[in-house]
Amino acid sequence: MRQTSSLLWLRYVLLTIAALMFAFPFYFMVVGAFQENPTNTPDQLVPQSGWTTQNFTNIDSRIDLAGSLVNSLVFTAGVLLGTVVFGLLAGYAMGRLDFRGRGVTWVLMLLVQMVPFQLLMIPLYVQITSSYGLGDTYLGMILPFAINTTAVFIFTQFFRALPREMFEAARIDGASELRILRSIAVPLVRPAIATVVLVTFIGPWNEFLWPFLITKDSSMQPLAVSLANYISNVAQSTSNANGAILAGATALAFPVVILFCLFQRYFTASDLGAAVKG
Amino acid sequence: MRSIRIAALTGALALVVAGCSSGGGDDDSGDEGAAPSGTGPIEIWLSNNEQELAWGQAVVDAWNAEHPDEQVTAQEIPAGASSEEAITAAITAGTAPCLVYNIATAAVSGWVRQGGLVDLAQFDGGAAYITDRGGDAAEAYQTDGGYYQLPWKSNPVMVMYNKALFEQAGLDPEDPGMATYDDFLAGARQIVDSGTSQSAIWPSPTNEFYQPWFDFYPLYLAETGGTQLVEDGAATFDDENGLAVAEFWATIYSEGLAPQEASTDDAMSTGTTAMQLAGPWAIASYSESVDVGFMPVPTSSGEEDVYTFADSKNVSMFTSCENQATAWEFLQFSTSEERDGQLLELTGQMPLRLDLAATYPDYFSANPAYEVFAGQAERAVDVPSVPNSVEAWQAFRDEYSSAVIFGSIGVDEFLANAATTIDGLVAE
Amino acid sequence: MTSSSIALRTPRRNWWGAQPIGSLFALPYLVFVAVIFAYPLGFAVYIAFHDYFFTAPGVEVPKPFVGFDNFVTALTDPQVLESFRNTAVFLVINVPLTVVLGLVLATALDAGVRWASAYRIAFFVPYLTASVSLVGVWMLLFSSGGLVNAVLGPLAPDPSWLVNPALAMPTIALYVTWKQLGFYILLYLAALQNVPRELHESAETDGANGWQRFLNVTVPGVRATTTLVLILAIITGANLFTEPYLLTNGGGPDGASVTPVLLIYQRGIQQQNPDVAAAIGMILVIVVGLLSLIANRVNRET
């Protein structure tokens, strides 16, 4: 560390304050989920009593937690697969290749981001259920999210940032674009894949409106939909509505946070500079 | 057969649409009084209220045992604001089920305009079945002269109060004597000033189009003896009655007797409010946490036997249904006297049929808490069946919110503005 | 980084470009966009110019062409204008905050600190969690009797945050900044790894202090990412729906947090006027497009 010590301290103070601000509402949520009667007065921030797991037992008795979890995983896995495979291809083309229609594709990518989903929802619903007959299927659920445009953006930016010499050299050696993609681009792109997986993952995992519309069969509903159902239903007929809501929120957040904790080392160790120089 | 039905429907629809847009249609090959066609399996949607689901499953099981070739499958649709958009989308795509047991009257006109609902009166004896069951009151549920919904059950809105908090504030928990606006306000001030609870009453002060049904509208129906928000194609509320109700609520908000913010939890069970507007479903919900009493909504003069908002949920059949004969049979099966009795028992909600108290005397003698609702159910009025209903209520809510809840415009101005907007919307 | 724009300027050998296989690589994505996006969007454009409403299959009703009528209806509606004003308030608070905090925190994380993974988890957890869940927590925190007001004591605003017309939109902007920042930190972290270490080292030998190196090496080094962050933040802000829908219960108080997308939802889906809703959507897309172009241009020139 060649930092001056005052700067280092500033860094830690800044990070710690920010981290506390970020983590606090989450702490509040988890603690409240295990409380008989969550309150929001400052002197009860660290509750001494009133612990209960009743809120979670209630959820489990009302919805099929395991089944919805599987639905969520299938939905999410489908979107991830489509995004990583086709998004990587598109991102490489956009970032590294010169081809007719690249400018148009770029504009399209921006446009896709700009148009609010609410505007397209009903035409899309009619198209997918009525024209393709995909209501109550995983494919119908996945289709509108199959290739995450933000992920294509990230891949594109990433490939653009790679030094061009690496690619030029391979081209001069006569390697085909597919081979360059496989042997140079994909190995280098790993940190970006981790980012893309994370960014893409939360979309389908947390998405409520679309799977809600497309699934009428409750055995097909992902966790976000059944929990939202549970929350709206239980909140009007329980004496511990806050506890129920916070427990539902925690149940939805928990798997993601676990996965992230497992995954997160992939964001640190990517010493790309060394890879490029080597 | 199916194409004839669609043609008939298109004709009927064209009449509706003729008023809305320039177009019209004269393809009127209507076959009223025809027997519905198509038997076989059908699908129905139930609300996700736990007690209602239990009722629905029991009815479906009973039917399926007797009708092996006409099996009914029940699905749960989410209650609350978002079930309407699911139905709108399903109509557009032709994927709606045969029957939905959770139809709010406000949404019906839009779905009729979409061509999504079946006029039940076109079936043999359809209109007679509905009026025999519901009496003359059922006629209020007609849209463009057709029964696109069967009036099923109501949750007449009353003032629910916390008896313990009333006692603490020095009010008589058995007879609070708050039937007039002045007495109600006095009682409300007593509750807040004595520090008993932070608010006297807590209607949701939020912006959704349906919120007026639980603050302004029940009191307006009481004040006018059952005049709907719109009658004969014109808004009714820009008069002294509307003014009295709006000023009553404006006083509640300006004196801080009700919060301008939505409650983050159930204010009734946590005791942060002493009163709430609610229907009979609340009795079961609060039976364990709060000792609740009920009184009719107040009026300026404190008269007896006041009207209120019915908050009904009804049943509609959808045009995408293949087996309409089965659906019609099942609809009658599920709304028979016996099934209605089970609904009452399991959910505490009031079937929309004549003489409730006389039809189910055993139930009401065993559950005296519900008796007051049975009486009130006779004087419960729903939202008007008018075109652009949801839009009209949203316009009303936006203006109400500005004037009554936040006081940023005058109450007079709100009534005049909202009446003008709504006149325009329902005339379209 | 600096080479990125040059790299793309290889001379074209033929009409199809230097690497025509690129169109093949991009093809699946383009098909996806055509089916899932372009077709419904084209439909929405059609709707915006007609007196349109959704009907059940087989029901034919006239849906006449009405030119710009729906746009006139939308633009003369005071609520629509207010929703665009509200969006402007949101963007003015959210976008600068996002860019500055995102870059500063990413830089602080990047240089290797202890417990880096703990910090990262803290920053990402809000981003990972569904808005449906988090909104409930924020409502508890920012309600009149909530924790924030209890801590502030006499300094608490009256009326409280979410029911105060002047504070509702800023509170939402803060919430969204908080919720999304993890994602932008992630983008910046990835970008920072591409800033050549030599530049920092040579700046240091020239006697630049930490702040100067941040300004003269880091900030220019991640410019492409800043453009992306700006554009994504603008787009996210303009497409705001869940937060006003849930946090301020449908755009309250008194319409102070109504957003264009909330109106699209209300008009198009709740009230079944998809024609006006589609017109609002078109206007929104045009405005966002212009803002993104400006962001792109400004960031390229500075």
PDB file of N, CA and C in Angstrom, chain B residues 305-372:
ATOM      1  N   ASP B 305     -81.747   3.927   9.626  1.00  0.00           N
ATOM      2  CA  ASP B 305     -81.845   3.129   8.407  1.00  0.00           C
ATOM      3  C   ASP B 305     -81.167   3.792   7.212  1.00  0.00           C
ATOM      4  N   VAL B 306     -79.918   4.137   7.380  1.00  0.00           N
ATOM      5  CA  VAL B 306     -79.225   4.829   6.296  1.00  0.00           C
ATOM      6  C   VAL B 306     -78.746   3.820   5.251  1.00  0.00           C
ATOM      7  N   TYR B 307     -78.512   4.342   4.063  1.00  0.00           N
ATOM      8  CA  TYR B 307     -77.939   3.543   2.989  1.00  0.00           C
ATOM      9  C   TYR B 307     -76.416   3.540   3.128  1.00  0.00           C
ATOM     10  N   THR B 308     -75.802   2.589   2.419  1.00  0.00           N
ATOM     11  CA  THR B 308     -74.337   2.599   2.398  1.00  0.00           C
ATOM     12  C   THR B 308     -73.852   1.944   1.118  1.00  0.00           C
ATOM     13  N   PHE B 309     -72.527   1.853   0.989  1.00  0.00           N
ATOM     14  CA  PHE B 309     -71.930   1.257  -0.191  1.00  0.00           C
ATOM     15  C   PHE B 309     -71.922  -0.261  -0.048  1.00  0.00           C
ATOM     16  N   ALA B 310     -72.309  -0.965  -1.126  1.00  0.00           N
ATOM     17  CA  ALA B 310     -72.466  -2.414  -1.042  1.00  0.00           C
ATOM     18  C   ALA B 310     -71.148  -3.171  -1.171  1.00  0.00           C
ATOM     19  N   ASP B 311     -70.164  -2.604  -1.858  1.00  0.00           N
ATOM     20  CA  ASP B 311     -68.892  -3.287  -2.107  1.00  0.00           C
ATOM     21  C   ASP B 311     -69.132  -4.726  -2.554  1.00  0.00           C
ATOM     22  N   SER B 312     -69.928  -4.871  -3.579  1.00  0.00           N
ATOM     23  CA  SER B 312     -70.290  -6.221  -4.005  1.00  0.00           C
ATOM     24  C   SER B 312     -69.218  -6.807  -4.900  1.00  0.00           C
ATOM     25  N   LYS B 313     -69.184  -8.119  -4.897  1.00  0.00           N
ATOM     26  CA  LYS B 313     -68.363  -8.856  -5.866  1.00  0.00           C
ATOM     27  C   LYS B 313     -69.318  -9.793  -6.584  1.00  0.00           C
ATOM     28  N   ASN B 314     -69.192  -9.819  -7.909  1.00  0.00           N
ATOM     29  CA  ASN B 314     -70.183 -10.514  -8.701  1.00  0.00           C
ATOM     30  C   ASN B 314     -69.550 -11.576  -9.583  1.00  0.00           C
ATOM     31  N   VAL B 315     -70.397 -12.275 -10.336  1.00  0.00           N
ATOM     32  CA  VAL B 315     -69.888 -13.331 -11.206  1.00  0.00           C
ATOM     33  C   VAL B 315     -70.195 -12.953 -12.648  1.00  0.00           C
ATOM     34  N   SER B 316     -69.198 -13.078 -13.510  1.00  0.00           N
ATOM     35  CA  SER B 316     -69.413 -12.840 -14.931  1.00  0.00           C
ATOM     36  C   SER B 316     -68.984 -14.050 -15.734  1.00  0.00           C
ATOM     37  N   MET B 317     -69.649 -14.208 -16.891  1.00  0.00           N
ATOM     38  CA  MET B 317     -69.247 -15.257 -17.826  1.00  0.00           C
ATOM     39  C   MET B 317     -68.547 -14.581 -18.999  1.00  0.00           C
ATOM     40  N   PHE B 318     -67.513 -15.229 -19.519  1.00  0.00           N
ATOM     41  CA  PHE B 318     -66.691 -14.604 -20.559  1.00  0.00           C
ATOM     42  C   PHE B 318     -66.981 -15.210 -21.927  1.00  0.00           C
ATOM     43  N   THR B 319     -66.926 -14.360 -22.935  1.00  0.00           N
ATOM     44  CA  THR B 319     -67.295 -14.801 -24.287  1.00  0.00           C
ATOM     45  C   THR B 319     -66.335 -15.853 -24.829  1.00  0.00           C
ATOM     46  N   SER B 320     -65.144 -15.931 -24.266  1.00  0.00           N
ATOM     47  CA  SER B 320     -64.201 -16.930 -24.764  1.00  0.00           C
ATOM     48  C   SER B 320     -64.549 -18.326 -24.265  1.00  0.00           C
ATOM     49  N   CYS B 321     -65.565 -18.431 -23.412  1.00  0.00           N
ATOM     50  CA  CYS B 321     -65.931 -19.727 -22.835  1.00  0.00           C
ATOM     51  C   CYS B 321     -66.557 -20.628 -23.903  1.00  0.00           C
ATOM     52  N   GLU B 322     -66.004 -21.820 -24.040  1.00  0.00           N
ATOM     53  CA  GLU B 322     -66.515 -22.758 -25.047  1.00  0.00           C
ATOM     54  C   GLU B 322     -67.805 -23.425 -24.573  1.00  0.00           C
ATOM     55  N   ASN B 323     -67.787 -23.852 -23.326  1.00  0.00           N
ATOM     56  CA  ASN B 323     -68.894 -24.648 -22.817  1.00  0.00           C
ATOM     57  C   ASN B 323     -69.829 -23.788 -21.967  1.00  0.00           C
ATOM     58  N   GLN B 324     -70.541 -22.911 -22.656  1.00  0.00           N
ATOM     59  CA  GLN B 324     -71.346 -21.947 -21.912  1.00  0.00           C
ATOM     60  C   GLN B 324     -72.539 -22.595 -21.220  1.00  0.00           C
ATOM     61  N   ALA B 325     -73.041 -23.706 -21.766  1.00  0.00           N
ATOM     62  CA  ALA B 325     -74.181 -24.362 -21.121  1.00  0.00           C
ATOM     63  C   ALA B 325     -73.755 -24.891 -19.756  1.00  0.00           C
ATOM     64  N   THR B 326     -72.602 -25.538 -19.726  1.00  0.00           N
ATOM     65  CA  THR B 326     -72.092 -26.022 -18.455  1.00  0.00           C
ATOM     66  C   THR B 326     -71.849 -24.851 -17.499  1.00  0.00           C
ATOM     67  N   ALA B 327     -71.247 -23.795 -18.021  1.00  0.00           N
ATOM     68  CA  ALA B 327     -70.934 -22.646 -17.185  1.00  0.00           C
ATOM     69  C   ALA B 327     -72.209 -22.058 -16.579  1.00  0.00           C
ATOM     70  N   TRP B 328     -73.242 -21.987 -17.392  1.00  0.00           N
ATOM     71  CA  TRP B 328     -74.507 -21.405 -16.906  1.00  0.00           C
ATOM     72  C   TRP B 328     -75.133 -22.311 -15.848  1.00  0.00           C
ATOM     73  N   GLU B 329     -75.065 -23.636 -16.087  1.00  0.00           N
ATOM     74  CA  GLU B 329     -75.565 -24.567 -15.083  1.00  0.00           C
ATOM     75  C   GLU B 329     -74.781 -24.427 -13.779  1.00  0.00           C
ATOM     76  N   PHE B 330     -73.473 -24.379 -13.914  1.00  0.00           N
ATOM     77  CA  PHE B 330     -72.645 -24.305 -12.715  1.00  0.00           C
ATOM     78  C   PHE B 330     -72.878 -22.987 -11.974  1.00  0.00           C
ATOM     79  N   LEU B 331     -73.082 -21.928 -12.736  1.00  0.00           N
ATOM     80  CA  LEU B 331     -73.337 -20.632 -12.107  1.00  0.00           C
ATOM     81  C   LEU B 331     -74.596 -20.699 -11.247  1.00  0.00           C
ATOM     82  N   GLN B 332     -75.635 -21.343 -11.782  1.00  0.00           N
ATOM     83  CA  GLN B 332     -76.864 -21.467 -10.990  1.00  0.00           C
ATOM     84  C   GLN B 332     -76.652 -22.382  -9.790  1.00  0.00           C
ATOM     85  N   PHE B 333     -75.909 -23.479 -10.025  1.00  0.00           N
ATOM     86  CA  PHE B 333     -75.601 -24.425  -8.956  1.00  0.00           C
ATOM     87  C   PHE B 333     -74.880 -23.722  -7.800  1.00  0.00           C
ATOM     88  N   SER B 334     -73.935 -22.851  -8.155  1.00  0.00           N
ATOM     89  CA  SER B 334     -73.084 -22.241  -7.123  1.00  0.00           C
ATOM     90  C   SER B 334     -73.737 -21.042  -6.448  1.00  0.00           C
ATOM     91  N   THR B 335     -74.905 -20.600  -6.985  1.00  0.00           N
ATOM     92  CA  THR B 335     -75.565 -19.457  -6.351  1.00  0.00           C
ATOM     93  C   THR B 335     -76.957 -19.848  -5.858  1.00  0.00           C
ATOM     94  N   SER B 336     -77.140 -21.139  -5.642  1.00  0.00           N
ATOM     95  CA  SER B 336     -78.432 -21.605  -5.113  1.00  0.00           C
ATOM     96  C   SER B 336     -78.560 -21.185  -3.651  1.00  0.00           C
ATOM     97  N   GLU B 337     -79.758 -21.348  -3.123  1.00  0.00           N
ATOM     98  CA  GLU B 337     -79.987 -20.949  -1.740  1.00  0.00           C
ATOM     99  C   GLU B 337     -79.037 -21.676  -0.798  1.00  0.00           C
ATOM    100  N   GLU B 338     -78.829 -22.972  -1.105  1.00  0.00           N
ATOM    101  CA  GLU B 338     -77.975 -23.786  -0.250  1.00  0.00           C
ATOM    102  C   GLU B 338     -76.529 -23.299  -0.297  1.00  0.00           C
ATOM    103  N   ARG B 339     -76.030 -23.064  -1.524  1.00  0.00           N
ATOM    104  CA  ARG B 339     -74.633 -22.634  -1.668  1.00  0.00           C
ATOM    105  C   ARG B 339     -74.427 -21.233  -1.093  1.00  0.00           C
ATOM    106  N   ASP B 340     -75.420 -20.381  -1.267  1.00  0.00           N
ATOM    107  CA  ASP B 340     -75.326 -19.043  -0.679  1.00  0.00           C
ATOM    108  C   ASP B 340     -75.248 -19.126   0.832  1.00  0.00           C
ATOM    109  N   GLY B 341     -76.008 -20.082   1.386  1.00  0.00           N
ATOM    110  CA  GLY B 341     -75.963 -20.274   2.829  1.00  0.00           C
ATOM    111  C   GLY B 341     -74.575 -20.692   3.280  1.00  0.00           C
ATOM    112  N   GLN B 342     -73.943 -21.575   2.498  1.00  0.00           N
ATOM    113  CA  GLN B 342     -72.577 -21.995   2.834  1.00  0.00           C
ATOM    114  C   GLN B 342     -71.599 -20.833   2.733  1.00  0.00           C
ATOM    115  N   LEU B 343     -71.817 -20.001   1.701  1.00  0.00           N
ATOM    116  CA  LEU B 343     -70.949 -18.832   1.536  1.00  0.00           C
ATOM    117  C   LEU B 343     -71.039 -17.939   2.763  1.00  0.00           C
ATOM    118  N   LEU B 344     -72.263 -17.692   3.199  1.00  0.00           N
ATOM    119  CA  LEU B 344     -72.495 -16.859   4.373  1.00  0.00           C
ATOM    120  C   LEU B 344     -71.780 -17.444   5.593  1.00  0.00           C
ATOM    121  N   GLU B 345     -71.925 -18.761   5.749  1.00  0.00           N
ATOM    122  CA  GLU B 345     -71.352 -19.401   6.910  1.00  0.00           C
ATOM    123  C   GLU B 345     -69.831 -19.367   6.888  1.00  0.00           C
ATOM    124  N   LEU B 346     -69.262 -19.643   5.715  1.00  0.00           N
ATOM    125  CA  LEU B 346     -67.800 -19.762   5.644  1.00  0.00           C
ATOM    126  C   LEU B 346     -67.101 -18.404   5.599  1.00  0.00           C
ATOM    127  N   THR B 347     -67.729 -17.401   4.978  1.00  0.00           N
ATOM    128  CA  THR B 347     -67.016 -16.139   4.775  1.00  0.00           C
ATOM    129  C   THR B 347     -67.617 -14.980   5.549  1.00  0.00           C
ATOM    130  N   GLY B 348     -68.844 -15.101   5.998  1.00  0.00           N
ATOM    131  CA  GLY B 348     -69.493 -13.979   6.667  1.00  0.00           C
ATOM    132  C   GLY B 348     -69.915 -12.878   5.706  1.00  0.00           C
ATOM    133  N   GLN B 349     -69.754 -13.091   4.397  1.00  0.00           N
ATOM    134  CA  GLN B 349     -70.162 -12.084   3.434  1.00  0.00           C
ATOM    135  C   GLN B 349     -71.618 -12.332   3.039  1.00  0.00           C
ATOM    136  N   MET B 350     -72.292 -11.249   2.634  1.00  0.00           N
ATOM    137  CA  MET B 350     -73.742 -11.308   2.464  1.00  0.00           C
ATOM    138  C   MET B 350     -74.112 -11.653   1.026  1.00  0.00           C
ATOM    139  N   PRO B 351     -74.703 -12.833   0.775  1.00  0.00           N
ATOM    140  CA  PRO B 351     -75.181 -13.124  -0.582  1.00  0.00           C
ATOM    141  C   PRO B 351     -76.202 -12.066  -0.993  1.00  0.00           C
ATOM    142  N   LEU B 352     -76.136 -11.650  -2.251  1.00  0.00           N
ATOM    143  CA  LEU B 352     -77.072 -10.626  -2.712  1.00  0.00           C
ATOM    144  C   LEU B 352     -78.388 -11.283  -3.090  1.00  0.00           C
ATOM    145  N   ARG B 353     -79.126 -11.723  -2.087  1.00  0.00           N
ATOM    146  CA  ARG B 353     -80.435 -12.285  -2.389  1.00  0.00           C
ATOM    147  C   ARG B 353     -81.464 -11.683  -1.432  1.00  0.00           C
ATOM    148  N   LEU B 354     -82.730 -11.854  -1.798  1.00  0.00           N
ATOM    149  CA  LEU B 354     -83.808 -11.228  -1.043  1.00  0.00           C
ATOM    150  C   LEU B 354     -83.898 -11.788   0.371  1.00  0.00           C
ATOM    151  N   ASP B 355     -84.305 -10.967   1.299  1.00  0.00           N
ATOM    152  CA  ASP B 355     -84.645 -11.408   2.658  1.00  0.00           C
ATOM    153  C   ASP B 355     -83.595 -12.308   3.297  1.00  0.00           C
ATOM    154  N   LEU B 356     -82.409 -11.797   3.402  1.00  0.00           N
ATOM    155  CA  LEU B 356     -81.325 -12.598   3.960  1.00  0.00           C
ATOM    156  C   LEU B 356     -81.669 -13.151   5.332  1.00  0.00           C
ATOM    157  N   ALA B 357     -82.100 -12.264   6.202  1.00  0.00           N
ATOM    158  CA  ALA B 357     -82.332 -12.661   7.588  1.00  0.00           C
ATOM    159  C   ALA B 357     -83.412 -13.731   7.670  1.00  0.00           C
ATOM    160  N   ALA B 358     -84.435 -13.611   6.808  1.00  0.00           N
ATOM    161  CA  ALA B 358     -85.512 -14.599   6.843  1.00  0.00           C
ATOM    162  C   ALA B 358     -85.088 -15.909   6.193  1.00  0.00           C
ATOM    163  N   THR B 359     -84.200 -15.846   5.200  1.00  0.00           N
ATOM    164  CA  THR B 359     -83.770 -17.059   4.510  1.00  0.00           C
ATOM    165  C   THR B 359     -82.845 -17.908   5.371  1.00  0.00           C
ATOM    166  N   TYR B 360     -81.986 -17.237   6.124  1.00  0.00           N
ATOM    167  CA  TYR B 360     -81.010 -17.984   6.932  1.00  0.00           C
ATOM    168  C   TYR B 360     -81.144 -17.623   8.410  1.00  0.00           C
ATOM    169  N   PRO B 361     -82.319 -17.862   9.005  1.00  0.00           N
ATOM    170  CA  PRO B 361     -82.545 -17.421  10.390  1.00  0.00           C
ATOM    171  C   PRO B 361     -81.572 -18.078  11.368  1.00  0.00           C
ATOM    172  N   ASP B 362     -81.220 -19.351  11.110  1.00  0.00           N
ATOM    173  CA  ASP B 362     -80.349 -20.058  12.045  1.00  0.00           C
ATOM    174  C   ASP B 362     -78.991 -19.400  12.126  1.00  0.00           C
ATOM    175  N   TYR B 363     -78.494 -19.014  10.944  1.00  0.00           N
ATOM    176  CA  TYR B 363     -77.167 -18.426  10.923  1.00  0.00           C
ATOM    177  C   TYR B 363     -77.138 -17.128  11.727  1.00  0.00           C
ATOM    178  N   PHE B 364     -78.132 -16.289  11.498  1.00  0.00           N
ATOM    179  CA  PHE B 364     -78.080 -14.981  12.148  1.00  0.00           C
ATOM    180  C   PHE B 364     -78.381 -15.053  13.639  1.00  0.00           C
ATOM    181  N   SER B 365     -79.150 -16.079  14.038  1.00  0.00           N
ATOM    182  CA  SER B 365     -79.352 -16.177  15.489  1.00  0.00           C
ATOM    183  C   SER B 365     -78.097 -16.723  16.157  1.00  0.00           C
ATOM    184  N   ALA B 366     -77.345 -17.547  15.409  1.00  0.00           N
ATOM    185  CA  ALA B 366     -76.107 -18.082  15.981  1.00  0.00           C
ATOM    186  C   ALA B 366     -74.981 -17.055  15.929  1.00  0.00           C
ATOM    187  N   ASN B 367     -75.048 -16.103  14.991  1.00  0.00           N
ATOM    188  CA  ASN B 367     -73.985 -15.105  14.829  1.00  0.00           C
ATOM    189  C   ASN B 367     -74.565 -13.697  14.890  1.00  0.00           C
ATOM    190  N   PRO B 368     -74.924 -13.264  16.090  1.00  0.00           N
ATOM    191  CA  PRO B 368     -75.601 -11.964  16.190  1.00  0.00           C
ATOM    192  C   PRO B 368     -74.754 -10.812  15.633  1.00  0.00           C
ATOM    193  N   ALA B 369     -73.440 -10.964  15.654  1.00  0.00           N
ATOM    194  CA  ALA B 369     -72.588  -9.872  15.156  1.00  0.00           C
ATOM    195  C   ALA B 369     -72.890  -9.551  13.701  1.00  0.00           C
ATOM    196  N   TYR B 370     -73.354 -10.565  12.950  1.00  0.00           N
ATOM    197  CA  TYR B 370     -73.589 -10.350  11.529  1.00  0.00           C
ATOM    198  C   TYR B 370     -74.974  -9.798  11.238  1.00  0.00           C
ATOM    199  N   GLU B 371     -75.852  -9.837  12.265  1.00  0.00           N
ATOM    200  CA  GLU B 371     -77.231  -9.469  12.003  1.00  0.00           C
ATOM    201  C   GLU B 371     -77.353  -8.016  11.541  1.00  0.00           C
ATOM    202  N   VAL B 372     -76.546  -7.166  12.155  1.00  0.00           N
ATOM    203  CA  VAL B 372     -76.589  -5.763  11.800  1.00  0.00           C
ATOM    204  C   VAL B 372     -76.247  -5.582  10.318  1.00  0.00           C
TER     205      VAL B 372
END
